[in-house]
Amino acid sequence: MARQSNDADAVGRPSGVPPEGERFEATVHPGEREAALARVADLDLDRVPDPQGGVRVVVNADDLAELVRRGYEVRVVRTVPIAPVDPALVASDEEAERWLEDRIAGIPREEEG
């Protein structure tokens, strides 16, 4: 029977070996082939504009490889741990409604009647 090393995590993976499905925060840029950044949407990735002109994404290793295959330059910023969302970060329906109402206050809209 194999023994778990002191340098292994709870599932027996050696220290420094990334977990299955590890995700990465990265920025995507046009690259040498000047690939259109609008086409990143074709991959259905979670993304937002990056202040330096690229697209910021959270992806797995397969997504990184696909972006590179499509001609993009991808700069990995950091790993993103896979963990449940912190409940303190989740807004209630009432909080979300108040936030939205604050943002749209004063915008004329058609009232339901």
Coordinates of C-alpha atoms in Angstrom, one line a residue:
M1 CA 0.0 0.0 0.0
A2 CA 1.4 3.4 -0.9
R3 CA 2.1 5.8 1.9
Q4 CA 1.2 9.5 1.8
S5 CA 4.2 11.7 1.9
N6 CA 4.3 14.6 4.4
D7 CA 4.6 16.8 1.4
A8 CA 1.2 15.8 0.0
D9 CA -2.2 17.4 0.2
A10 CA -5.4 15.8 1.6
V11 CA -6.0 13.8 -1.5
G12 CA -2.4 12.5 -1.8
R13 CA -1.2 14.9 -4.5
P14 CA 2.4 15.9 -4.1
S15 CA 3.0 19.5 -3.1
G16 CA 3.3 21.8 -6.1
V17 CA 1.2 19.6 -8.4
P18 CA -1.8 21.6 -9.6
P19 CA -5.2 20.2 -8.8
E20 CA -7.4 18.9 -11.7
G21 CA -9.3 21.7 -13.3
E22 CA -7.0 24.5 -11.9
R23 CA -8.0 27.8 -13.3
F24 CA -5.9 30.8 -14.2
E25 CA -6.5 34.5 -14.4
A26 CA -5.0 35.7 -17.7
T27 CA -5.0 38.6 -20.1
V28 CA -5.6 37.9 -23.8
H29 CA -3.9 40.1 -26.5
P30 CA -4.1 40.1 -30.3
G31 CA -0.7 38.4 -30.7
E32 CA 1.5 38.3 -33.8
R33 CA -1.4 37.3 -36.1
E34 CA -3.4 40.3 -34.8
A35 CA -6.3 38.0 -33.9
A36 CA -9.5 40.0 -33.3
L37 CA -10.2 40.2 -29.5
A38 CA -13.9 40.2 -30.2
R39 CA -13.5 36.5 -31.3
V40 CA -12.6 35.5 -27.7
A41 CA -16.4 35.6 -27.1
D42 CA -16.6 32.6 -29.5
L43 CA -15.0 30.5 -26.7
D44 CA -17.8 31.4 -24.2
L45 CA -15.3 32.3 -21.5
D46 CA -15.9 34.5 -18.5
R47 CA -14.3 37.7 -19.5
V48 CA -14.1 41.5 -18.9
P49 CA -12.1 44.2 -20.7
D50 CA -8.6 44.7 -19.4
P51 CA -7.4 48.3 -18.7
Q52 CA -4.3 47.7 -20.9
G53 CA -6.4 47.0 -24.0
G54 CA -6.7 43.2 -23.8
V55 CA -9.4 40.9 -22.4
R56 CA -9.1 39.5 -18.9
V57 CA -10.3 35.9 -18.5
V58 CA -10.5 33.1 -16.0
V59 CA -9.7 29.9 -17.8
N60 CA -8.4 26.3 -17.4
A61 CA -5.4 24.9 -19.1
D62 CA -7.4 23.6 -22.1
D63 CA -8.8 27.1 -22.7
L64 CA -5.3 28.6 -22.5
A65 CA -4.1 26.1 -25.1
E66 CA -7.1 26.9 -27.4
L67 CA -6.5 30.7 -27.1
V68 CA -2.8 30.2 -28.1
R69 CA -3.8 27.9 -31.0
R70 CA -6.1 30.6 -32.3
G71 CA -3.2 33.1 -32.4
Y72 CA -3.7 35.1 -29.3
E73 CA -0.9 36.1 -26.9
V74 CA -2.0 35.0 -23.4
R75 CA -0.3 36.3 -20.3
V76 CA -1.1 34.3 -17.1
V77 CA -1.4 36.6 -14.1
R78 CA -2.1 34.1 -11.3
T79 CA -3.8 30.9 -10.4
V80 CA -7.4 31.1 -9.2
P81 CA -8.1 28.5 -6.4
I82 CA -11.1 26.3 -6.9
A83 CA -13.3 26.8 -3.9
P84 CA -16.9 27.5 -2.9
V85 CA -17.9 31.2 -3.2
D86 CA -17.5 33.0 0.1
P87 CA -21.1 33.5 1.3
A88 CA -20.1 37.0 2.4
L89 CA -19.7 37.9 -1.2
V90 CA -23.2 36.8 -2.3
A91 CA -25.8 39.5 -2.3
S92 CA -29.4 38.7 -1.3
D93 CA -32.2 39.4 -3.8
E94 CA -33.1 42.5 -1.8
E95 CA -29.6 43.8 -1.8
A96 CA -29.2 43.2 -5.5
E97 CA -32.5 45.0 -6.2
R98 CA -31.5 48.0 -4.0
W99 CA -28.2 48.2 -5.8
L100 CA -29.9 48.2 -9.2
E101 CA -32.5 50.7 -8.2
D102 CA -29.7 53.0 -7.0
R103 CA -28.0 52.8 -10.4
I104 CA -31.1 53.4 -12.5
A105 CA -32.7 56.1 -10.3
G106 CA -33.7 59.1 -12.4
I107 CA -33.7 57.2 -15.7
P108 CA -37.2 57.6 -17.3
R109 CA -38.8 54.2 -17.7
E110 CA -42.2 52.8 -18.7
E111 CA -44.1 51.7 -15.6
E112 CA -46.1 48.5 -15.6
G113 CA -49.8 49.3 -15.4

